[in-house]
Coordinates of C-alpha atoms in Angstrom, one line a residue:
Chain V
X291 CA -108.4 174.1 -48.4
X292 CA -110.4 173.6 -45.2
X293 CA -110.1 172.4 -41.7
X294 CA -108.3 173.6 -38.6
X295 CA -104.7 173.0 -37.6
X296 CA -103.8 171.3 -34.3
X297 CA -101.0 173.6 -33.1
X298 CA -98.7 172.7 -30.3
X299 CA -96.1 174.9 -28.6
X300 CA -93.8 172.6 -26.7
X301 CA -91.8 174.5 -24.1
X302 CA -89.3 173.3 -21.6
X303 CA -91.7 174.0 -18.7
X304 CA -95.2 174.0 -20.4
X305 CA -97.0 172.8 -23.4
X306 CA -99.7 174.8 -25.0
X307 CA -102.0 173.3 -27.6
X308 CA -105.1 174.4 -29.5
X309 CA -107.1 174.2 -32.7
X310 CA -106.3 177.1 -35.0
X311 CA -108.5 178.3 -37.8
X312 CA -107.6 180.1 -41.0
X313 CA -107.6 183.6 -39.5
X314 CA -105.7 182.7 -36.4
X315 CA -108.8 182.0 -34.3
X316 CA -107.7 179.8 -31.4
X317 CA -110.1 177.3 -30.0
X318 CA -110.0 174.9 -27.1
X319 CA -106.5 176.0 -26.0
X320 CA -105.0 174.0 -23.2
X321 CA -101.9 174.4 -21.2
X322 CA -100.2 171.7 -19.2
X323 CA -96.8 171.3 -17.5
X324 CA -94.2 169.5 -19.6
X325 CA -93.7 166.0 -18.2
X326 CA -90.2 165.6 -16.8
X327 CA -89.8 161.9 -17.0
X328 CA -88.0 161.7 -20.4
X329 CA -88.6 161.1 -24.0
X330 CA -91.4 158.5 -24.1
X331 CA -93.8 160.1 -21.6
X332 CA -93.4 163.4 -23.4
X333 CA -94.2 161.9 -26.7
X334 CA -97.2 160.0 -25.3
X335 CA -98.4 163.2 -23.7
X336 CA -98.1 165.1 -26.9
X337 CA -100.0 162.5 -29.0
X338 CA -102.7 162.3 -26.4
X339 CA -103.3 166.1 -26.5
X340 CA -103.4 166.0 -30.2
X341 CA -105.9 163.2 -30.3
X342 CA -108.1 165.0 -27.7
X343 CA -108.1 168.2 -29.8
X344 CA -108.9 166.3 -33.0
X345 CA -111.9 164.6 -31.3
X346 CA -113.3 168.0 -30.3
X347 CA -114.2 169.2 -33.8
X348 CA -116.4 167.7 -36.5
X349 CA -114.2 169.3 -39.2
X350 CA -111.3 167.1 -40.3
X351 CA -108.0 168.5 -39.0
X352 CA -105.8 169.1 -41.9
X353 CA -102.4 169.3 -40.4
X354 CA -100.4 169.3 -37.2
X355 CA -97.8 172.0 -36.3
X356 CA -95.3 171.8 -33.5
X357 CA -93.1 174.6 -32.4
X358 CA -90.1 173.6 -30.3
X359 CA -87.3 175.6 -28.6
X360 CA -84.5 174.0 -30.5
X361 CA -82.7 173.3 -33.8
X362 CA -84.9 171.5 -36.3
X363 CA -84.1 170.0 -39.7
X364 CA -86.9 171.7 -41.6
X365 CA -86.8 169.2 -44.5
X366 CA -87.5 166.2 -42.3
X367 CA -89.0 167.7 -39.1
X368 CA -86.4 166.1 -37.0
X369 CA -85.5 167.8 -33.8
X370 CA -81.7 167.9 -33.8
X371 CA -81.5 169.3 -30.2
X372 CA -83.8 171.3 -28.0
X373 CA -83.3 173.4 -24.8
X374 CA -84.7 171.7 -21.7
X375 CA -86.3 168.9 -23.7
X376 CA -85.1 165.3 -24.0
X377 CA -84.8 165.4 -27.8
X378 CA -81.7 164.6 -29.8
X379 CA -82.1 163.7 -33.5
X380 CA -85.7 162.9 -32.7
X381 CA -87.8 162.4 -35.9
X382 CA -90.8 164.2 -34.3
X383 CA -92.7 165.0 -37.5
X384 CA -92.5 161.4 -38.6
X385 CA -93.6 160.1 -35.1
X386 CA -96.6 162.5 -35.1
X387 CA -97.5 161.9 -38.7
X388 CA -97.4 158.1 -38.3
X389 CA -99.6 158.3 -35.3
X390 CA -102.2 160.7 -36.7
X391 CA -102.0 160.0 -40.4
X392 CA -101.8 163.8 -40.9
X393 CA -99.2 166.1 -42.5
X394 CA -97.0 167.3 -39.7
X395 CA -94.7 170.3 -39.6
X396 CA -92.1 170.8 -36.8
X397 CA -90.1 174.0 -36.5
X398 CA -88.2 176.3 -34.2
X399 CA -90.5 178.3 -31.9
X400 CA -88.8 181.7 -32.7
X401 CA -89.0 181.0 -36.4
X402 CA -92.7 180.3 -35.9
X403 CA -93.2 183.5 -33.9
X404 CA -91.7 185.5 -36.8
X405 CA -93.9 183.7 -39.3
X406 CA -96.9 184.3 -37.1
X407 CA -96.5 188.1 -37.6
X408 CA -96.6 187.5 -41.4
X409 CA -99.6 185.2 -41.3
X410 CA -101.6 186.5 -38.4
X411 CA -99.9 189.7 -37.3
X412 CA -102.1 192.6 -36.3
X413 CA -100.4 195.0 -38.6
X414 CA -100.9 192.8 -41.6
X415 CA -98.9 193.0 -44.7
X416 CA -95.6 192.6 -42.9
X417 CA -93.3 190.9 -45.4
X418 CA -90.1 191.2 -43.5
X419 CA -90.1 190.5 -39.8
X420 CA -87.5 190.2 -37.1
X421 CA -88.7 188.5 -33.9
X422 CA -86.9 188.5 -30.6
X423 CA -88.2 186.1 -28.0
X424 CA -86.9 187.2 -24.6
X425 CA -87.3 184.8 -21.8
X426 CA -84.8 182.6 -20.0
X427 CA -82.8 183.0 -23.1
X428 CA -83.1 185.2 -26.2
X429 CA -84.3 183.5 -29.4
X430 CA -84.9 185.0 -32.7
X431 CA -86.7 184.5 -36.0
X432 CA -86.1 186.2 -39.3
X433 CA -88.5 186.4 -42.2
X434 CA -87.5 188.3 -45.4
X435 CA -90.0 188.8 -48.1
X436 CA -92.2 186.2 -46.4
X437 CA -89.4 183.6 -46.6
X438 CA -88.0 182.3 -43.4
X439 CA -84.2 182.7 -43.3
X440 CA -82.5 179.8 -41.5
X441 CA -78.9 180.2 -42.4
X442 CA -76.7 177.5 -43.7
X443 CA -76.3 175.7 -40.4
X444 CA -80.1 175.8 -39.8
X445 CA -79.2 177.3 -36.5
X446 CA -81.7 180.1 -37.2
X447 CA -81.3 183.7 -36.4
X448 CA -79.2 183.6 -33.3
X449 CA -79.9 187.1 -32.2
X450 CA -79.4 186.1 -28.6
X451 CA -75.7 185.7 -29.3
X452 CA -75.2 189.0 -31.1
X453 CA -72.4 190.7 -29.2
X454 CA -73.7 194.0 -28.0
X455 CA -70.9 194.8 -25.6
X456 CA -67.5 193.3 -26.2
X457 CA -66.5 194.3 -22.7
X458 CA -69.6 192.6 -21.2
X459 CA -69.9 189.5 -19.0
X460 CA -69.2 186.1 -20.4
X461 CA -72.2 184.3 -21.9
X462 CA -72.9 180.6 -21.6
X463 CA -71.8 180.3 -25.2
X464 CA -68.3 181.5 -24.3
X465 CA -68.5 184.9 -25.9
X466 CA -68.5 188.2 -24.0
X467 CA -71.4 190.6 -24.0
X468 CA -74.0 188.6 -25.9
X469 CA -77.5 190.1 -25.9
X470 CA -78.8 187.0 -24.0
X471 CA -76.4 187.5 -21.1
X472 CA -77.3 191.1 -20.8
X473 CA -81.0 191.2 -21.5
X474 CA -82.7 187.9 -20.9
X475 CA -84.7 187.1 -17.7
X476 CA -81.7 186.0 -15.6
X477 CA -79.9 189.2 -16.4
X478 CA -82.8 191.2 -15.1
X479 CA -82.9 189.1 -11.9
X480 CA -79.2 189.5 -11.5
X481 CA -79.2 193.2 -12.0
X482 CA -82.0 193.6 -9.4
X483 CA -80.1 191.5 -6.9
X484 CA -77.1 193.8 -7.4
X485 CA -79.2 196.9 -6.8
X486 CA -81.6 195.7 -4.1
X487 CA -80.2 192.6 -2.6
X488 CA -82.4 189.5 -2.0
X489 CA -83.6 187.0 -4.4
X490 CA -85.6 188.0 -7.5
X491 CA -87.1 186.5 -10.7
X492 CA -87.5 188.7 -13.8
X493 CA -91.3 188.3 -13.3
X494 CA -91.0 189.8 -9.8
X495 CA -88.9 192.7 -11.1
X496 CA -91.5 193.4 -13.8
X497 CA -94.3 193.2 -11.2
X498 CA -92.3 195.6 -8.9
X499 CA -91.8 198.1 -11.7
X500 CA -95.5 198.0 -12.5
X501 CA -96.2 198.7 -8.8
X502 CA -94.0 201.8 -9.0
X503 CA -90.7 200.5 -7.6
X504 CA -88.0 202.8 -9.0
X505 CA -85.1 200.4 -8.6
X506 CA -87.1 197.8 -10.6
X507 CA -87.8 200.5 -13.3
X508 CA -84.1 201.3 -13.3
X509 CA -83.2 197.6 -13.9
X510 CA -85.6 197.5 -16.9
X511 CA -84.1 200.7 -18.2
X512 CA -80.6 199.3 -18.0
X513 CA -81.8 196.1 -19.7
X514 CA -83.4 198.2 -22.4
X515 CA -80.1 200.0 -23.0
X516 CA -78.4 196.7 -24.1
X517 CA -81.5 195.6 -26.0
X518 CA -81.4 198.9 -27.9
X519 CA -78.0 198.1 -29.4
X520 CA -79.4 194.9 -30.9
X521 CA -82.4 196.7 -32.2
X522 CA -80.4 199.5 -33.8
X523 CA -78.1 196.9 -35.4
X524 CA -80.9 194.8 -36.7
X525 CA -82.5 197.9 -38.1
X526 CA -79.3 199.0 -39.9
X527 CA -78.6 195.6 -41.3
X528 CA -82.1 194.5 -42.3
X529 CA -84.6 197.4 -42.0
X530 CA -87.5 194.9 -41.7
X531 CA -91.1 196.0 -41.7
X532 CA -91.4 195.2 -38.0
X533 CA -89.2 194.2 -35.1
X534 CA -91.4 192.4 -32.6
X535 CA -90.6 191.4 -29.0
X536 CA -92.1 188.4 -27.4
X537 CA -91.4 186.0 -24.6
X538 CA -91.8 186.4 -20.8
X539 CA -89.7 189.6 -20.6
X540 CA -91.9 191.3 -23.2
X541 CA -94.7 190.9 -20.8
X542 CA -93.3 194.0 -19.2
X543 CA -94.9 195.8 -22.2
X544 CA -94.6 199.6 -22.0
X545 CA -92.3 199.3 -18.9
X546 CA -89.8 197.8 -21.3
X547 CA -90.9 199.4 -24.7
X548 CA -90.8 203.0 -23.5
X549 CA -87.2 202.9 -22.2
X550 CA -86.2 200.8 -25.2
X551 CA -87.6 203.4 -27.7
X552 CA -85.7 206.1 -25.7
X553 CA -82.4 204.2 -25.8
X554 CA -82.8 203.4 -29.5
X555 CA -83.4 207.1 -30.3
X556 CA -80.3 208.0 -28.2
X557 CA -78.1 205.4 -29.9
X558 CA -79.2 206.4 -33.3
X559 CA -79.6 210.2 -33.3
X560 CA -79.4 210.6 -37.1
X561 CA -81.8 207.9 -38.4
X562 CA -84.5 206.9 -36.1
X563 CA -86.2 203.5 -36.0
X564 CA -89.9 204.4 -36.7
X565 CA -91.8 203.8 -33.4
X566 CA -94.4 201.6 -35.1
X567 CA -91.7 199.4 -36.5
X568 CA -90.8 198.3 -32.9
X569 CA -93.6 196.6 -31.0
X570 CA -94.8 193.7 -29.0
X571 CA -95.4 190.4 -30.8
X572 CA -98.9 189.4 -31.9
X573 CA -98.3 186.3 -29.7
X574 CA -97.3 188.2 -26.6
X575 CA -100.6 187.8 -24.8
X576 CA -100.3 184.0 -24.7
X577 CA -101.3 182.7 -28.1
X578 CA -98.0 180.9 -28.5
X579 CA -99.7 178.2 -30.5
X580 CA -100.0 180.6 -33.4
X581 CA -96.2 180.1 -33.9
X582 CA -96.8 176.4 -34.5
X583 CA -99.8 177.1 -36.8
X584 CA -97.7 179.6 -38.8
X585 CA -95.0 177.0 -39.4
X586 CA -97.7 174.8 -41.1
X587 CA -98.9 177.7 -43.3
X588 CA -95.3 178.5 -44.2
X589 CA -94.5 175.0 -45.2
X590 CA -97.5 174.7 -47.5
X591 CA -97.7 178.3 -48.7
X592 CA -95.5 177.9 -51.7
X593 CA -97.1 174.7 -52.9
X594 CA -100.4 174.5 -51.3
X595 CA -101.5 171.4 -53.2
X596 CA -98.8 169.5 -51.5
X597 CA -100.9 169.4 -48.4
X598 CA -103.2 166.4 -48.7
X599 CA -106.9 167.1 -48.4
X600 CA -108.5 164.7 -46.1
X601 CA -111.7 163.0 -47.1
X602 CA -115.1 164.3 -46.0
X603 CA -115.6 167.1 -43.6
X604 CA -118.5 169.1 -42.4
X605 CA -117.2 172.6 -42.2
X606 CA -117.6 175.0 -45.0
X607 CA -115.3 177.8 -43.9
X608 CA -111.9 178.5 -45.4
X609 CA -110.1 177.4 -42.3
X610 CA -106.7 176.6 -43.5
X611 CA -106.4 178.8 -46.5
X612 CA -104.8 182.2 -45.8
X613 CA -106.8 185.3 -46.4
X614 CA -103.7 187.1 -47.5
Chain N
X61 CA -79.1 185.5 -74.8
X62 CA -75.9 186.9 -76.2
X63 CA -73.7 190.0 -76.1
X64 CA -71.5 191.6 -73.5
X65 CA -72.5 194.1 -70.9
X66 CA -71.0 197.5 -70.6
X67 CA -70.2 197.7 -66.9
X68 CA -69.3 200.9 -65.1
X69 CA -68.2 201.3 -61.5
X70 CA -68.6 205.0 -60.7
X71 CA -66.6 206.0 -57.7
X72 CA -66.1 209.3 -56.0
X73 CA -62.4 209.4 -57.1
X74 CA -62.3 207.1 -60.1
X75 CA -64.4 205.5 -62.7
X76 CA -63.7 201.9 -64.0
X77 CA -65.5 200.7 -67.1
X78 CA -65.2 197.6 -69.2
X79 CA -67.0 195.1 -71.4
X80 CA -68.0 192.0 -69.4
X81 CA -68.9 188.6 -70.9
X82 CA -71.1 185.9 -69.6
X83 CA -68.5 184.2 -67.4
X84 CA -67.2 187.4 -65.9
X85 CA -64.4 187.9 -68.5
X86 CA -63.5 191.5 -68.4
X87 CA -62.3 193.2 -71.7
X88 CA -60.9 196.6 -72.5
X89 CA -61.1 197.8 -68.9
X90 CA -60.3 201.5 -68.5
X91 CA -59.9 203.6 -65.4
X92 CA -60.1 207.3 -65.3
X93 CA -60.4 209.9 -62.6
X94 CA -63.9 211.1 -61.8
X95 CA -64.4 214.6 -63.2
X96 CA -64.9 217.1 -60.4
X97 CA -66.8 219.8 -62.2
X98 CA -70.3 218.7 -61.4
X99 CA -73.3 216.8 -62.8
X100 CA -73.2 217.5 -66.5
X101 CA -69.5 216.9 -67.1
X102 CA -69.8 213.6 -65.2
X103 CA -72.7 212.4 -67.2
X104 CA -71.1 213.4 -70.5
X105 CA -67.9 211.6 -69.4
X106 CA -69.9 208.4 -68.5
X107 CA -71.8 208.4 -71.8
X108 CA -68.6 208.9 -73.8
X109 CA -66.9 205.9 -72.1
X110 CA -70.0 203.8 -72.7
X111 CA -70.0 204.8 -76.4
X112 CA -66.3 204.1 -76.8
X113 CA -66.6 200.6 -75.3
X114 CA -69.6 199.7 -77.4
X115 CA -67.7 200.7 -80.5
X116 CA -64.9 198.3 -79.7
X117 CA -66.8 195.1 -80.1
X118 CA -68.7 193.7 -83.1
X119 CA -71.1 191.9 -80.8
X120 CA -74.1 194.1 -79.9
X121 CA -74.0 195.2 -76.3
X122 CA -77.1 193.9 -74.6
X123 CA -77.2 196.1 -71.5
X124 CA -75.5 198.7 -69.4
X125 CA -74.8 198.3 -65.7
X126 CA -73.7 201.1 -63.4
X127 CA -72.7 200.7 -59.8
X128 CA -72.7 203.8 -57.6
X129 CA -71.7 204.4 -54.0
X130 CA -75.1 205.6 -53.0
X131 CA -78.8 205.0 -52.4
X132 CA -80.6 203.9 -55.6
X133 CA -84.2 203.4 -56.3
X134 CA -83.9 199.9 -57.8
X135 CA -87.3 200.1 -59.6
X136 CA -86.4 203.2 -61.6
X137 CA -82.6 203.3 -61.5
X138 CA -82.7 206.8 -60.0
X139 CA -79.8 207.7 -57.8
X140 CA -81.4 209.3 -54.7
X141 CA -78.0 210.3 -53.2
X142 CA -74.4 209.3 -53.6
X143 CA -71.2 209.8 -51.6
X144 CA -68.8 212.2 -53.2
X145 CA -70.8 212.4 -56.4
X146 CA -73.1 215.3 -57.5
X147 CA -76.2 213.1 -57.8
X148 CA -79.5 213.8 -56.0
X149 CA -82.6 212.2 -57.4
X150 CA -80.8 211.8 -60.7
X151 CA -82.6 209.5 -63.1
X152 CA -79.3 207.9 -64.2
X153 CA -80.8 204.7 -65.7
X154 CA -83.2 206.8 -67.8
X155 CA -80.5 209.1 -69.0
X156 CA -78.2 206.3 -70.0
X157 CA -81.0 204.3 -71.6
X158 CA -82.2 207.2 -73.6
X159 CA -78.7 208.0 -74.9
X160 CA -77.8 204.4 -75.7
X161 CA -81.1 202.8 -76.5
X162 CA -80.1 199.9 -74.3
X163 CA -81.6 198.4 -71.1
X164 CA -79.8 200.0 -68.2
X165 CA -79.5 198.9 -64.6
X166 CA -78.2 201.2 -61.8
X167 CA -77.5 199.9 -58.3
X168 CA -75.5 200.3 -55.2
X169 CA -71.9 199.2 -55.5
X170 CA -71.9 197.1 -52.4
X171 CA -75.1 195.4 -53.4
X172 CA -73.4 194.7 -56.8
X173 CA -70.3 193.4 -55.0
X174 CA -72.4 190.9 -53.1
X175 CA -74.2 189.8 -56.2
X176 CA -70.9 189.4 -58.0
X177 CA -70.0 186.6 -55.6
X178 CA -73.2 184.8 -56.6
X179 CA -72.8 185.3 -60.3
X180 CA -69.1 185.3 -60.7
X181 CA -67.6 184.2 -57.4
X182 CA -64.7 181.9 -57.4
X183 CA -66.3 179.5 -54.9
X184 CA -69.4 179.2 -57.0
X185 CA -72.8 178.1 -55.8
X186 CA -72.9 180.7 -53.1
X187 CA -76.5 181.5 -52.6
X188 CA -76.2 183.7 -49.5
X189 CA -73.5 186.2 -49.4
X190 CA -72.6 189.1 -47.1
X191 CA -70.2 191.6 -48.6
X192 CA -68.2 194.2 -46.6
X193 CA -66.5 196.9 -48.7
X194 CA -64.0 198.5 -46.4
X195 CA -62.4 201.7 -47.8
X196 CA -62.9 205.3 -46.8
X197 CA -66.2 204.1 -45.3
X198 CA -67.7 200.6 -44.8
X199 CA -70.4 199.5 -47.2
X200 CA -72.2 196.3 -47.3
X201 CA -74.3 194.1 -49.5
X202 CA -76.6 191.2 -48.5
X203 CA -77.8 188.4 -50.8
X204 CA -80.0 185.7 -49.3
X205 CA -81.0 182.8 -51.5
X206 CA -79.7 184.7 -54.6
X207 CA -82.1 187.6 -53.7
X208 CA -80.7 191.0 -52.9
X209 CA -82.0 192.2 -49.5
X210 CA -82.4 196.0 -49.6
X211 CA -84.6 196.6 -46.6
X212 CA -87.7 198.7 -46.6
X213 CA -85.9 202.0 -46.8
X214 CA -83.7 200.9 -49.7
X215 CA -80.8 202.0 -47.6
X216 CA -79.2 198.6 -48.2
X217 CA -77.3 196.6 -45.7
X218 CA -75.7 199.3 -43.5
X219 CA -73.1 197.1 -42.0
X220 CA -70.8 200.1 -41.6
X221 CA -73.1 201.4 -39.0
X222 CA -73.4 198.3 -37.0
X223 CA -72.5 199.3 -33.4
X224 CA -69.6 197.0 -32.4
X225 CA -68.5 198.9 -29.3
X226 CA -71.1 201.1 -27.5
X227 CA -68.3 202.8 -25.7
X228 CA -66.4 203.6 -28.9
X229 CA -65.7 206.9 -30.6
X230 CA -68.6 208.9 -32.2
X231 CA -69.2 208.1 -35.9
X232 CA -70.1 210.7 -38.5
X233 CA -73.7 209.2 -38.3
X234 CA -73.9 210.3 -34.7
X235 CA -73.8 206.9 -33.1
X236 CA -70.9 205.6 -30.9
X237 CA -68.7 202.7 -32.0
X238 CA -70.0 202.0 -35.4
X239 CA -67.9 199.5 -37.5
X240 CA -67.0 202.3 -39.9
X241 CA -65.5 204.6 -37.3
X242 CA -63.4 201.7 -35.9
X243 CA -62.4 199.8 -39.0
X244 CA -62.4 201.9 -42.1
X245 CA -59.3 203.4 -43.7
X246 CA -59.4 206.6 -41.7
X247 CA -59.5 204.6 -38.4
X248 CA -56.4 202.7 -39.5
X249 CA -54.6 206.0 -40.3
X250 CA -55.7 207.5 -37.0
X251 CA -54.6 204.5 -35.0
X252 CA -51.1 204.6 -36.7
X253 CA -50.7 208.3 -36.0
X254 CA -51.5 207.6 -32.3
X255 CA -48.9 204.8 -32.1
X256 CA -46.2 206.2 -34.4
X257 CA -46.9 209.9 -34.8
X258 CA -46.6 211.6 -38.2
X259 CA -49.1 211.5 -41.0
X260 CA -50.3 208.3 -42.5
X261 CA -52.9 206.9 -45.0
X262 CA -54.3 203.4 -44.6
X263 CA -52.5 202.4 -47.8
X264 CA -49.2 203.5 -46.2
X265 CA -50.0 201.5 -43.0
X266 CA -50.7 198.4 -45.1
X267 CA -47.5 198.9 -47.1
X268 CA -45.5 199.3 -43.8
X269 CA -47.0 196.2 -42.4
X270 CA -46.1 194.3 -45.5
X271 CA -42.6 195.6 -45.2
X272 CA -42.4 194.2 -41.6
X273 CA -43.2 197.2 -39.5
X274 CA -44.5 195.8 -36.2
X275 CA -46.4 198.9 -35.2
X276 CA -48.3 198.8 -38.5
X277 CA -49.1 195.1 -38.0
X278 CA -50.3 196.0 -34.5
X279 CA -52.6 198.6 -36.0
X280 CA -54.1 196.1 -38.4
X281 CA -54.5 193.6 -35.6
X282 CA -56.4 196.2 -33.5
X283 CA -58.6 197.0 -36.6
X284 CA -59.2 193.3 -37.1
X285 CA -60.4 193.0 -33.5
X286 CA -63.3 195.4 -34.2
X287 CA -64.1 193.9 -37.5
X288 CA -64.2 190.5 -35.9
X289 CA -67.2 191.6 -33.7
X290 CA -69.1 192.5 -36.9
X291 CA -68.1 189.2 -38.5
X292 CA -69.2 187.1 -35.5
X293 CA -72.5 189.0 -35.3
X294 CA -73.2 188.6 -39.1
X295 CA -72.4 184.9 -38.8
X296 CA -74.8 184.4 -35.8
X297 CA -77.6 186.4 -37.4
X298 CA -77.4 185.2 -41.0
X299 CA -74.9 182.3 -41.3
X300 CA -74.4 183.1 -45.0
X301 CA -72.4 180.8 -47.4
X302 CA -69.6 183.4 -47.5
X303 CA -68.7 186.7 -45.9
X304 CA -66.4 188.5 -48.3
X305 CA -64.2 191.5 -47.7
X306 CA -63.5 194.0 -50.4
X307 CA -62.5 197.6 -50.8
X308 CA -59.1 199.3 -50.3
X309 CA -58.5 198.0 -46.8
X310 CA -59.0 194.4 -48.0
X311 CA -56.0 195.0 -50.2
X312 CA -54.1 194.1 -47.0
X313 CA -55.1 190.6 -47.8
X314 CA -53.6 188.1 -45.3
X315 CA -52.2 191.0 -43.2
X316 CA -55.8 191.6 -42.3
X317 CA -57.4 188.2 -42.8
X318 CA -55.0 186.3 -40.5
X319 CA -55.5 188.5 -37.4
X320 CA -59.2 188.7 -38.3
X321 CA -59.6 184.9 -38.2
X322 CA -57.7 184.8 -34.9
X323 CA -60.0 187.5 -33.3
X324 CA -63.1 185.8 -34.7
X325 CA -62.0 182.5 -33.1
X326 CA -61.3 184.2 -29.8
X327 CA -64.6 186.0 -29.7
X328 CA -66.5 182.9 -30.6
X329 CA -64.8 180.0 -28.8
X330 CA -67.8 177.7 -29.0
X331 CA -68.9 177.9 -32.5
X332 CA -66.3 178.9 -35.0
X333 CA -66.9 180.6 -38.3
X334 CA -65.5 178.2 -40.9
X335 CA -62.3 179.7 -42.3
X336 CA -63.4 179.2 -45.9
X337 CA -66.6 181.2 -45.1
X338 CA -64.6 184.3 -44.5
X339 CA -62.5 185.5 -47.5
X340 CA -61.5 188.2 -49.8
X341 CA -64.0 189.3 -52.4
X342 CA -63.8 188.0 -56.0
X343 CA -63.5 191.7 -56.9
X344 CA -60.6 192.5 -54.6
X345 CA -58.0 192.5 -57.2
X346 CA -59.6 195.4 -59.1
X347 CA -62.4 193.9 -61.2
X348 CA -64.9 196.3 -59.6
X349 CA -66.8 196.4 -62.9
X350 CA -68.1 193.0 -62.1
X351 CA -70.3 194.6 -59.4
X352 CA -72.0 196.6 -62.1
X353 CA -72.4 193.6 -64.4
X354 CA -73.8 191.5 -61.6
X355 CA -76.5 194.2 -61.0
X356 CA -77.6 193.6 -64.6
X357 CA -77.7 189.8 -64.3
X358 CA -79.7 190.2 -61.1
X359 CA -82.2 192.5 -62.6
X360 CA -82.9 190.1 -65.5
X361 CA -82.3 186.8 -63.7
X362 CA -85.9 186.2 -62.6
X363 CA -87.4 187.1 -66.0
X364 CA -84.7 186.8 -68.5
X365 CA -86.9 187.5 -71.5
X366 CA -87.6 190.9 -70.1
X367 CA -84.1 191.9 -71.4
X368 CA -84.7 193.0 -75.0
X369 CA -82.6 191.1 -77.5
X370 CA -80.9 193.6 -79.9
X371 CA -81.0 192.9 -83.6
X372 CA -78.1 191.2 -85.5
X373 CA -74.8 190.5 -83.8
X374 CA -71.8 188.5 -84.9
X375 CA -70.8 186.7 -81.8
X376 CA -72.0 183.2 -81.1
X377 CA -71.0 182.8 -77.5
X378 CA -73.4 182.7 -74.6
X379 CA -72.1 186.0 -73.3
X380 CA -74.9 187.3 -71.2
X381 CA -76.6 184.2 -70.2
X382 CA -75.3 182.8 -66.9
X383 CA -73.8 179.4 -66.8
X384 CA -75.2 178.8 -63.3

């Protein structure tokens, strides 16, 4: 099985797209702002990017993968709904497959991020992975024994709405004390405003902490305290090989991980979560397209022959086949 | 594949054993107190019960299943440790198999209870099951797509130590506000003592609530409020086909389930847990041996021919093979 994947991460504010080879090598990555004019311009934009990337390589592209921040019917590749994107019951996989003539896989971005740890993860050999993507919201992906667990409502692993403090503030979902309302970017900004006054974004808080601002560090520490409850609970329920953190907030790296590990140890004095089991996502330095590529590998992993082999081709590398 | 299973549920205070047929029909069940004199008397007792049950049927018994409240190495059937039982690194499956000459499967009782919903459950066709066994402690079992999820430390699904109130009382595990310290039998007894004074067991509180005691009902309501946080979190993370409640506290039946459903709806105003997805375990009326039988079916499900077929036999029914 040969040929690269065109992998597209479609976010509410930006789109990242690239060619991805078998070992997760990312070529020709491009990032553009997500068009804001509605469904048709967005689709045209996506198809144009895909066409451009295909034209860049002599090797035939074997499949297209798209990761979206929403609920996807995995069987059909239809986007049932998506955060900050104009999709409702949009048959995205069909649209892209019709245009390109290529097998197309559409999935949730957090699911893809968890699968990327299995397929491309730096630790390798992770069979069970929990992924927390912490940005404007908190998304999650769960892979057990290399199988994505979607739950019966295909709503995915809604770790952002795990209740970590029943006495906490009300979340947009209506529940009190969800992880998202306590640990996502807006919570960090809100906490900093409460301590320091003024207007802040979570990125600014992280930058301030990196520059040595003790109030900003305290805000990250308080955020880590809530996140630690979720980490301990996930560990006790699922004991995966790794729990990985991704998304904009994870860009804080050790400024978040260090207090997080301290709070986890404090909450769970008897049975520690091994430090190596809690780490930053393979994707955290920007290779978000790997989530989209991993969705393709996952879809064809079990029955690889189901992926049509295009005619011809000049490459000789094993670009799509997994090395695992 | 024919012949019944000898299924034994080994508890810290009592042992239940029976012959179990293919459809979960339970014959010749017996319940005895667990001998308290240590390892050897317990093993002799178990082997005697197994021999007695085998002698009762003309059909050759095809396998032995034992469910224990502890951590079991599934590959070898060794009990690594068990609550209230004198087992530490005890090769229980080997001991029983050597004595009986029969394939023997040993597993955790809460794992078995979850598997029993898949194999024998009244709803049928449940592929993903979360089981909460609420008694002196809170145990749990997790089955996803008919596969038992044990986690990498084989510690099982430690739902009893999910933190549901970070400001709650300290649990025996050292963490604050675990489900177990807030919702198991001792918590119910403690809450009743605080409200009503005097000495109570959880069984007495349940009986009092059934008799119309409003303080006892209030205690069950308060208990349900904590349990509801765990149920909502499990639903949001895993969205299984069913979440089943078993164990002594579940004997409260609607006295617990009704307030539990109310609290779940209150905690999760946006996205309800379907009422039918939350119910009492198939085992809750005493057929705890089905947990042990289900462990056998699970072990041989994937590769049924691995289960040796004993010679002879006079029964003609499909007693071991599953009808699913």
